Amino acid sequence: DVKVTQSSRYLVKRTGEKVFLECVQDMDHENMFWYRQDPGLGLRLIYFSYDVKMKEKGDIPEGYSVSREKKERFSLILESASTNQTSMYLCANRAGLNTEAFFGQGTRLTVV
Amino acid sequence: KNQVEQSPQSLIILEGKNCTLQCNYTVSPFSNLRWYKQDTGRGPVSLTIMTFSENTKSNGRYTATLDADTKQSSLHITASQLSDSASYICVVSARYGGSQGNLIFGKGTKLSVKP
């Protein structure tokens, strides 16, 4: 069974804290993605990575950074959390163009 | 601009009834279209994929259709069950660029099945 594992299901952080969201896959896929999902807005792409140490900005990268030191792990970093980053964060991976995206279970982050 | 529009935004039906969800897209050039099911508080899971040449595809009680000429897709759920309560997201792949960011997501239809 394929696995995309996000480190936390629920997270509560204070404004200004540095936050790390971890995603690990066991599918040996090159491409990994971070999305945020908000009511009425759907999924929006924050960052993606198509290889180790490679990263590309998505549609809403402001306030976020990422790290991909190993193929199986893709981390999303909130340098200084703010209340408008309260959201559901979803990690995904794909083998290549036009292939299925596999999602993690999501991390519900609340910034207070 | 590439867009995916879904309707209705939300839907309430009684258990055992059928329903149809709609997806219209303006993505070009088109590669494929997937329907995902997302249970509350979970990540989306793929239900079915439609390519340009396919008109209909079934997965159990779920049947997806695609009209590539009118750029419309539908997801029909037969004999609904309480476990069908979820959001259903239409995702279109554009045939351009790399594999990274060519997915265009609809905002989803929230389906509630009541006993």
mmCIF file of N, CA and C in Angstrom, chain A:
data_model
loop_
_atom_site.group_PDB
_atom_site.id
_atom_site.type_symbol
_atom_site.label_atom_id
_atom_site.label_comp_id
_atom_site.label_asym_id
_atom_site.label_seq_id
_atom_site.Cartn_x
_atom_site.Cartn_y
_atom_site.Cartn_z
ATOM 1 N N ASP A 1 0.844 -1.185 0.000
ATOM 2 C CA ASP A 1 0.000 0.000 0.000
ATOM 3 C C ASP A 1 0.888 1.247 0.000
ATOM 4 N N VAL A 2 0.566 2.182 -0.885
ATOM 5 C CA VAL A 2 1.390 3.375 -0.994
ATOM 6 C C VAL A 2 1.216 4.259 0.216
ATOM 7 N N LYS A 3 2.262 4.965 0.546
ATOM 8 C CA LYS A 3 2.208 5.783 1.749
ATOM 9 C C LYS A 3 2.807 7.166 1.508
ATOM 10 N N VAL A 4 2.014 8.167 1.878
ATOM 11 C CA VAL A 4 2.517 9.527 1.965
ATOM 12 C C VAL A 4 2.179 9.972 3.378
ATOM 13 N N THR A 5 3.175 10.178 4.188
ATOM 14 C CA THR A 5 2.949 10.417 5.607
ATOM 15 C C THR A 5 3.342 11.827 5.979
ATOM 16 N N GLN A 6 2.406 12.539 6.585
ATOM 17 C CA GLN A 6 2.698 13.861 7.108
ATOM 18 C C GLN A 6 2.885 13.743 8.620
ATOM 19 N N SER A 7 3.814 14.509 9.136
ATOM 20 C CA SER A 7 4.276 14.286 10.505
ATOM 21 C C SER A 7 3.211 14.529 11.552
ATOM 22 N N SER A 8 2.290 15.455 11.297
ATOM 23 C CA SER A 8 1.266 15.760 12.301
ATOM 24 C C SER A 8 -0.096 15.868 11.647
ATOM 25 N N ARG A 9 -1.141 15.445 12.344
ATOM 26 C CA ARG A 9 -2.510 15.655 11.856
ATOM 27 C C ARG A 9 -3.015 17.033 12.268
ATOM 28 N N TYR A 10 -2.685 17.412 13.521
ATOM 29 C CA TYR A 10 -3.123 18.691 14.049
ATOM 30 C C TYR A 10 -1.933 19.380 14.714
ATOM 31 N N LEU A 11 -1.893 20.701 14.531
ATOM 32 C CA LEU A 11 -0.775 21.471 15.082
ATOM 33 C C LEU A 11 -1.296 22.841 15.484
ATOM 34 N N VAL A 12 -0.909 23.292 16.680
ATOM 35 C CA VAL A 12 -1.255 24.642 17.110
ATOM 36 C C VAL A 12 0.046 25.364 17.439
ATOM 37 N N LYS A 13 0.256 26.501 16.801
ATOM 38 C CA LYS A 13 1.489 27.267 17.002
ATOM 39 C C LYS A 13 1.150 28.725 17.285
ATOM 40 N N ARG A 14 2.107 29.405 17.890
ATOM 41 C CA ARG A 14 1.917 30.823 18.201
ATOM 42 C C ARG A 14 2.469 31.694 17.076
ATOM 43 N N THR A 15 1.890 32.851 16.941
ATOM 44 C CA THR A 15 2.357 33.835 15.962
ATOM 45 C C THR A 15 3.840 34.099 16.163
ATOM 46 N N GLY A 16 4.589 34.071 15.068
ATOM 47 C CA GLY A 16 6.022 34.343 15.131
ATOM 48 C C GLY A 16 6.890 33.104 15.268
ATOM 49 N N GLU A 17 6.290 31.977 15.605
ATOM 50 C CA GLU A 17 7.065 30.746 15.733
ATOM 51 C C GLU A 17 7.520 30.255 14.367
ATOM 52 N N LYS A 18 8.617 29.516 14.363
ATOM 53 C CA LYS A 18 9.067 28.832 13.151
ATOM 54 C C LYS A 18 8.428 27.439 13.160
ATOM 55 N N VAL A 19 7.805 27.077 12.062
ATOM 56 C CA VAL A 19 7.032 25.833 12.015
ATOM 57 C C VAL A 19 7.581 24.936 10.911
ATOM 58 N N PHE A 20 7.737 23.667 11.223
ATOM 59 C CA PHE A 20 8.197 22.677 10.252
ATOM 60 C C PHE A 20 7.084 21.650 10.020
ATOM 61 N N LEU A 21 6.717 21.475 8.778
ATOM 62 C CA LEU A 21 5.789 20.415 8.403
ATOM 63 C C LEU A 21 6.564 19.414 7.548
ATOM 64 N N GLU A 22 6.529 18.154 7.984
ATOM 65 C CA GLU A 22 7.312 17.127 7.306
ATOM 66 C C GLU A 22 6.421 16.207 6.496
ATOM 67 N N CYS A 23 6.944 15.775 5.348
ATOM 68 C CA CYS A 23 6.230 14.833 4.499
ATOM 69 C C CYS A 23 7.210 13.769 4.023
ATOM 70 N N VAL A 24 6.834 12.513 4.183
ATOM 71 C CA VAL A 24 7.683 11.408 3.766
ATOM 72 C C VAL A 24 6.882 10.473 2.869
ATOM 73 N N GLN A 25 7.480 10.063 1.750
ATOM 74 C CA GLN A 25 6.826 9.131 0.836
ATOM 75 C C GLN A 25 7.691 7.885 0.648
ATOM 76 N N ASP A 26 7.013 6.762 0.405
ATOM 77 C CA ASP A 26 7.745 5.516 0.186
ATOM 78 C C ASP A 26 7.566 5.022 -1.251
ATOM 79 N N MET A 27 7.270 5.952 -2.169
ATOM 80 C CA MET A 27 6.909 5.561 -3.526
ATOM 81 C C MET A 27 8.040 5.815 -4.525
ATOM 82 N N ASP A 28 9.144 6.380 -4.058
ATOM 83 C CA ASP A 28 10.292 6.646 -4.916
ATOM 84 C C ASP A 28 9.945 7.598 -6.063
ATOM 85 N N HIS A 29 9.022 8.536 -5.822
ATOM 86 C CA HIS A 29 8.638 9.512 -6.842
ATOM 87 C C HIS A 29 9.529 10.743 -6.762
ATOM 88 N N GLU A 30 9.880 11.271 -7.951
ATOM 89 C CA GLU A 30 10.730 12.464 -7.976
ATOM 90 C C GLU A 30 9.998 13.722 -7.533
ATOM 91 N N ASN A 31 8.731 13.793 -7.893
ATOM 92 C CA ASN A 31 8.002 15.057 -7.746
ATOM 93 C C ASN A 31 7.187 15.116 -6.464
ATOM 94 N N MET A 32 7.413 16.151 -5.686
ATOM 95 C CA MET A 32 6.667 16.330 -4.442
ATOM 96 C C MET A 32 6.149 17.752 -4.370
ATOM 97 N N PHE A 33 5.011 17.915 -3.683
ATOM 98 C CA PHE A 33 4.278 19.171 -3.684
ATOM 99 C C PHE A 33 3.769 19.500 -2.290
ATOM 100 N N TRP A 34 3.661 20.786 -2.027
ATOM 101 C CA TRP A 34 2.946 21.249 -0.850
ATOM 102 C C TRP A 34 1.813 22.168 -1.301
ATOM 103 N N TYR A 35 0.599 21.873 -0.796
ATOM 104 C CA TYR A 35 -0.577 22.685 -1.052
ATOM 105 C C TYR A 35 -1.151 23.156 0.281
ATOM 106 N N ARG A 36 -1.901 24.248 0.206
ATOM 107 C CA ARG A 36 -2.768 24.590 1.313
ATOM 108 C C ARG A 36 -4.197 24.610 0.789
ATOM 109 N N GLN A 37 -5.126 24.255 1.691
ATOM 110 C CA GLN A 37 -6.520 24.148 1.295
ATOM 111 C C GLN A 37 -7.360 24.967 2.251
ATOM 112 N N ASP A 38 -8.102 25.919 1.705
ATOM 113 C CA ASP A 38 -8.939 26.794 2.501
ATOM 114 C C ASP A 38 -10.357 26.771 1.950
ATOM 115 N N PRO A 39 -11.337 26.913 2.838
ATOM 116 C CA PRO A 39 -12.747 26.884 2.388
ATOM 117 C C PRO A 39 -13.012 27.919 1.308
ATOM 118 N N GLY A 40 -13.638 27.491 0.246
ATOM 119 C CA GLY A 40 -13.986 28.409 -0.829
ATOM 120 C C GLY A 40 -12.860 28.704 -1.797
ATOM 121 N N LEU A 41 -11.646 28.283 -1.476
ATOM 122 C CA LEU A 41 -10.498 28.562 -2.348
ATOM 123 C C LEU A 41 -9.913 27.309 -2.973
ATOM 124 N N GLY A 42 -10.233 26.146 -2.433
ATOM 125 C CA GLY A 42 -9.688 24.915 -2.978
ATOM 126 C C GLY A 42 -8.216 24.749 -2.636
ATOM 127 N N LEU A 43 -7.543 23.886 -3.380
ATOM 128 C CA LEU A 43 -6.127 23.641 -3.161
ATOM 129 C C LEU A 43 -5.282 24.640 -3.936
ATOM 130 N N ARG A 44 -4.313 25.207 -3.264
ATOM 131 C CA ARG A 44 -3.386 26.139 -3.920
ATOM 132 C C ARG A 44 -1.954 25.673 -3.696
ATOM 133 N N LEU A 45 -1.172 25.716 -4.757
ATOM 134 C CA LEU A 45 0.189 25.195 -4.730
ATOM 135 C C LEU A 45 1.138 26.204 -4.089
ATOM 136 N N ILE A 46 1.876 25.741 -3.080
ATOM 137 C CA ILE A 46 2.824 26.612 -2.387
ATOM 138 C C ILE A 46 4.220 26.462 -3.000
ATOM 139 N N TYR A 47 4.719 25.250 -2.992
ATOM 140 C CA TYR A 47 6.029 24.928 -3.555
ATOM 141 C C TYR A 47 5.992 23.509 -4.110
ATOM 142 N N PHE A 48 6.886 23.229 -5.027
ATOM 143 C CA PHE A 48 7.072 21.851 -5.469
ATOM 144 C C PHE A 48 8.548 21.574 -5.709
ATOM 145 N N SER A 49 8.857 20.302 -5.798
ATOM 146 C CA SER A 49 10.242 19.878 -5.980
ATOM 147 C C SER A 49 10.247 18.714 -6.953
ATOM 148 N N TYR A 50 11.116 18.768 -7.952
ATOM 149 C CA TYR A 50 11.164 17.691 -8.929
ATOM 150 C C TYR A 50 12.436 16.861 -8.807
ATOM 151 N N ASP A 51 13.232 17.177 -7.789
ATOM 152 C CA ASP A 51 14.441 16.391 -7.551
ATOM 153 C C ASP A 51 15.019 16.806 -6.210
ATOM 154 N N VAL A 52 15.915 15.995 -5.713
ATOM 155 C CA VAL A 52 16.579 16.338 -4.457
ATOM 156 C C VAL A 52 17.277 17.684 -4.610
ATOM 157 N N LYS A 53 17.125 18.520 -3.596
ATOM 158 C CA LYS A 53 17.723 19.853 -3.532
ATOM 159 C C LYS A 53 17.178 20.816 -4.588
ATOM 160 N N MET A 54 16.186 20.400 -5.358
ATOM 161 C CA MET A 54 15.564 21.303 -6.331
ATOM 162 C C MET A 54 14.204 21.736 -5.807
ATOM 163 N N LYS A 55 13.861 22.991 -6.034
ATOM 164 C CA LYS A 55 12.565 23.483 -5.593
ATOM 165 C C LYS A 55 12.110 24.588 -6.533
ATOM 166 N N GLU A 56 10.802 24.712 -6.645
ATOM 167 C CA GLU A 56 10.207 25.744 -7.474
ATOM 168 C C GLU A 56 9.034 26.360 -6.731
ATOM 169 N N LYS A 57 8.857 27.656 -6.893
ATOM 170 C CA LYS A 57 7.724 28.331 -6.270
ATOM 171 C C LYS A 57 6.442 27.966 -6.999
ATOM 172 N N GLY A 58 5.398 27.818 -6.209
ATOM 173 C CA GLY A 58 4.078 27.620 -6.770
ATOM 174 C C GLY A 58 3.355 28.951 -6.874
ATOM 175 N N ASP A 59 2.058 28.907 -6.623
ATOM 176 C CA ASP A 59 1.241 30.109 -6.787
ATOM 177 C C ASP A 59 1.278 31.044 -5.578
ATOM 178 N N ILE A 60 1.532 30.488 -4.389
ATOM 179 C CA ILE A 60 1.479 31.314 -3.164
ATOM 180 C C ILE A 60 2.678 31.003 -2.256
ATOM 181 N N PRO A 61 3.901 31.277 -2.671
ATOM 182 C CA PRO A 61 5.074 30.904 -1.869
ATOM 183 C C PRO A 61 5.411 31.866 -0.729
ATOM 184 N N GLU A 62 4.792 33.033 -0.719
ATOM 185 C CA GLU A 62 5.181 34.056 0.261
ATOM 186 C C GLU A 62 4.958 33.569 1.693
ATOM 187 N N GLY A 63 5.987 33.714 2.502
ATOM 188 C CA GLY A 63 5.899 33.326 3.901
ATOM 189 C C GLY A 63 6.298 31.882 4.166
ATOM 190 N N TYR A 64 6.656 31.168 3.068
ATOM 191 C CA TYR A 64 7.017 29.757 3.176
ATOM 192 C C TYR A 64 8.380 29.505 2.537
ATOM 193 N N SER A 65 9.035 28.452 2.985
ATOM 194 C CA SER A 65 10.196 27.920 2.295
ATOM 195 C C SER A 65 10.117 26.398 2.370
ATOM 196 N N VAL A 66 10.970 25.719 1.611
ATOM 197 C CA VAL A 66 10.940 24.260 1.602
ATOM 198 C C VAL A 66 12.363 23.719 1.624
ATOM 199 N N SER A 67 12.434 22.441 1.941
ATOM 200 C CA SER A 67 13.721 21.755 1.961
ATOM 201 C C SER A 67 13.517 20.338 1.451
ATOM 202 N N ARG A 68 14.416 19.918 0.562
ATOM 203 C CA ARG A 68 14.383 18.531 0.080
ATOM 204 C C ARG A 68 15.820 18.019 0.027
ATOM 205 N N GLU A 69 16.240 17.454 1.151
ATOM 206 C CA GLU A 69 17.593 16.926 1.277
ATOM 207 C C GLU A 69 17.675 15.473 0.829
ATOM 208 N N LYS A 70 16.549 14.767 0.937
ATOM 209 C CA LYS A 70 16.486 13.373 0.500
ATOM 210 C C LYS A 70 15.266 13.195 -0.392
ATOM 211 N N LYS A 71 15.323 12.223 -1.272
ATOM 212 C CA LYS A 71 14.257 12.019 -2.239
ATOM 213 C C LYS A 71 12.905 11.785 -1.564
ATOM 214 N N GLU A 72 12.919 11.078 -0.460
ATOM 215 C CA GLU A 72 11.653 10.679 0.151
ATOM 216 C C GLU A 72 11.052 11.740 1.072
ATOM 217 N N ARG A 73 11.781 12.799 1.351
ATOM 218 C CA ARG A 73 11.320 13.757 2.355
ATOM 219 C C ARG A 73 11.258 15.174 1.794
ATOM 220 N N PHE A 74 10.124 15.821 2.029
ATOM 221 C CA PHE A 74 9.920 17.199 1.567
ATOM 222 C C PHE A 74 9.321 17.980 2.717
ATOM 223 N N SER A 75 10.046 19.010 3.155
ATOM 224 C CA SER A 75 9.619 19.762 4.333
ATOM 225 C C SER A 75 9.131 21.142 3.943
ATOM 226 N N LEU A 76 8.074 21.572 4.592
ATOM 227 C CA LEU A 76 7.553 22.935 4.417
ATOM 228 C C LEU A 76 7.862 23.710 5.689
ATOM 229 N N ILE A 77 8.407 24.908 5.514
ATOM 230 C CA ILE A 77 8.837 25.715 6.661
ATOM 231 C C ILE A 77 8.099 27.044 6.647
ATOM 232 N N LEU A 78 7.476 27.358 7.765
ATOM 233 C CA LEU A 78 6.895 28.680 7.960
ATOM 234 C C LEU A 78 7.894 29.452 8.819
ATOM 235 N N GLU A 79 8.574 30.399 8.225
ATOM 236 C CA GLU A 79 9.673 31.081 8.916
ATOM 237 C C GLU A 79 9.199 31.836 10.155
ATOM 238 N N SER A 80 8.052 32.468 10.047
ATOM 239 C CA SER A 80 7.478 33.216 11.173
ATOM 240 C C SER A 80 5.958 33.134 11.012
ATOM 241 N N ALA A 81 5.383 32.172 11.709
ATOM 242 C CA ALA A 81 3.968 31.869 11.490
ATOM 243 C C ALA A 81 3.080 33.086 11.759
ATOM 244 N N SER A 82 2.063 33.226 10.920
ATOM 245 C CA SER A 82 1.085 34.295 11.117
ATOM 246 C C SER A 82 -0.312 33.682 11.080
ATOM 247 N N THR A 83 -1.275 34.416 11.611
ATOM 248 C CA THR A 83 -2.628 33.862 11.724
ATOM 249 C C THR A 83 -3.235 33.546 10.354
ATOM 250 N N ASN A 84 -2.813 34.278 9.313
ATOM 251 C CA ASN A 84 -3.377 33.988 7.991
ATOM 252 C C ASN A 84 -2.772 32.728 7.356
ATOM 253 N N GLN A 85 -1.886 32.068 8.087
ATOM 254 C CA GLN A 85 -1.374 30.784 7.619
ATOM 255 C C GLN A 85 -2.099 29.610 8.285
ATOM 256 N N THR A 86 -3.101 29.934 9.067
ATOM 257 C CA THR A 86 -3.980 28.891 9.587
ATOM 258 C C THR A 86 -4.693 28.248 8.411
ATOM 259 N N SER A 87 -4.515 26.930 8.272
ATOM 260 C CA SER A 87 -5.031 26.260 7.084
ATOM 261 C C SER A 87 -4.828 24.757 7.206
ATOM 262 N N MET A 88 -5.350 24.051 6.199
ATOM 263 C CA MET A 88 -5.066 22.621 6.032
ATOM 264 C C MET A 88 -3.923 22.525 5.025
ATOM 265 N N TYR A 89 -2.859 21.833 5.395
ATOM 266 C CA TYR A 89 -1.708 21.682 4.503
ATOM 267 C C TYR A 89 -1.638 20.242 4.013
ATOM 268 N N LEU A 90 -1.517 20.101 2.701
ATOM 269 C CA LEU A 90 -1.496 18.785 2.078
ATOM 270 C C LEU A 90 -0.203 18.599 1.291
ATOM 271 N N CYS A 91 0.434 17.478 1.536
ATOM 272 C CA CYS A 91 1.612 17.078 0.775
ATOM 273 C C CYS A 91 1.171 16.072 -0.286
ATOM 274 N N ALA A 92 1.803 16.116 -1.456
ATOM 275 C CA ALA A 92 1.465 15.152 -2.505
ATOM 276 C C ALA A 92 2.722 14.768 -3.264
ATOM 277 N N ASN A 93 2.660 13.652 -3.972
ATOM 278 C CA ASN A 93 3.761 13.289 -4.856
ATOM 279 C C ASN A 93 3.221 12.644 -6.121
ATOM 280 N N ARG A 94 4.017 12.706 -7.171
ATOM 281 C CA ARG A 94 3.658 12.132 -8.462
ATOM 282 C C ARG A 94 4.900 11.542 -9.097
ATOM 283 N N ALA A 95 4.677 10.523 -9.921
ATOM 284 C CA ALA A 95 5.800 9.924 -10.634
ATOM 285 C C ALA A 95 6.255 10.819 -11.781
ATOM 286 N N GLY A 96 5.319 11.445 -12.456
ATOM 287 C CA GLY A 96 5.676 12.280 -13.593
ATOM 288 C C GLY A 96 4.467 12.969 -14.165
ATOM 289 N N LEU A 97 4.672 13.580 -15.314
ATOM 290 C CA LEU A 97 3.605 14.331 -15.968
ATOM 291 C C LEU A 97 2.419 13.430 -16.237
ATOM 292 N N ASN A 98 1.227 13.919 -15.944
ATOM 293 C CA ASN A 98 -0.034 13.240 -16.227
ATOM 294 C C ASN A 98 -0.282 11.998 -15.389
ATOM 295 N N THR A 99 0.540 11.777 -14.390
ATOM 296 C CA THR A 99 0.295 10.629 -13.517
ATOM 297 C C THR A 99 -0.489 11.066 -12.286
ATOM 298 N N GLU A 100 -0.983 10.083 -11.578
ATOM 299 C CA GLU A 100 -1.826 10.354 -10.420
ATOM 300 C C GLU A 100 -1.030 11.026 -9.306
ATOM 301 N N ALA A 101 -1.655 11.976 -8.639
ATOM 302 C CA ALA A 101 -1.072 12.594 -7.444
ATOM 303 C C ALA A 101 -1.571 11.842 -6.215
ATOM 304 N N PHE A 102 -0.659 11.479 -5.344
ATOM 305 C CA PHE A 102 -0.996 10.790 -4.093
ATOM 306 C C PHE A 102 -0.807 11.781 -2.954
ATOM 307 N N PHE A 103 -1.820 11.881 -2.118
ATOM 308 C CA PHE A 103 -1.822 12.882 -1.062
ATOM 309 C C PHE A 103 -1.595 12.248 0.302
ATOM 310 N N GLY A 104 -0.967 13.038 1.175
ATOM 311 C CA GLY A 104 -0.913 12.676 2.573
ATOM 312 C C GLY A 104 -2.248 12.958 3.237
ATOM 313 N N GLN A 105 -2.320 12.667 4.540
ATOM 314 C CA GLN A 105 -3.600 12.801 5.247
ATOM 315 C C GLN A 105 -3.895 14.239 5.646
ATOM 316 N N GLY A 106 -2.913 15.126 5.460
ATOM 317 C CA GLY A 106 -3.130 16.533 5.770
ATOM 318 C C GLY A 106 -2.704 16.903 7.180
ATOM 319 N N THR A 107 -2.307 18.144 7.337
ATOM 320 C CA THR A 107 -1.994 18.727 8.649
ATOM 321 C C THR A 107 -2.855 19.962 8.828
ATOM 322 N N ARG A 108 -3.680 19.925 9.857
ATOM 323 C CA ARG A 108 -4.514 21.090 10.163
ATOM 324 C C ARG A 108 -3.712 21.989 11.109
ATOM 325 N N LEU A 109 -3.210 23.094 10.588
ATOM 326 C CA LEU A 109 -2.395 24.029 11.364
ATOM 327 C C LEU A 109 -3.237 25.218 11.805
ATOM 328 N N THR A 110 -3.169 25.495 13.090
ATOM 329 C CA THR A 110 -3.818 26.685 13.641
ATOM 330 C C THR A 110 -2.747 27.568 14.248
ATOM 331 N N VAL A 111 -2.708 28.832 13.820
ATOM 332 C CA VAL A 111 -1.754 29.792 14.357
ATOM 333 C C VAL A 111 -2.533 30.785 15.218
ATOM 334 N N VAL A 112 -2.149 30.854 16.492
ATOM 335 C CA VAL A 112 -2.888 31.721 17.430
ATOM 336 C C VAL A 112 -2.041 32.906 17.889
#
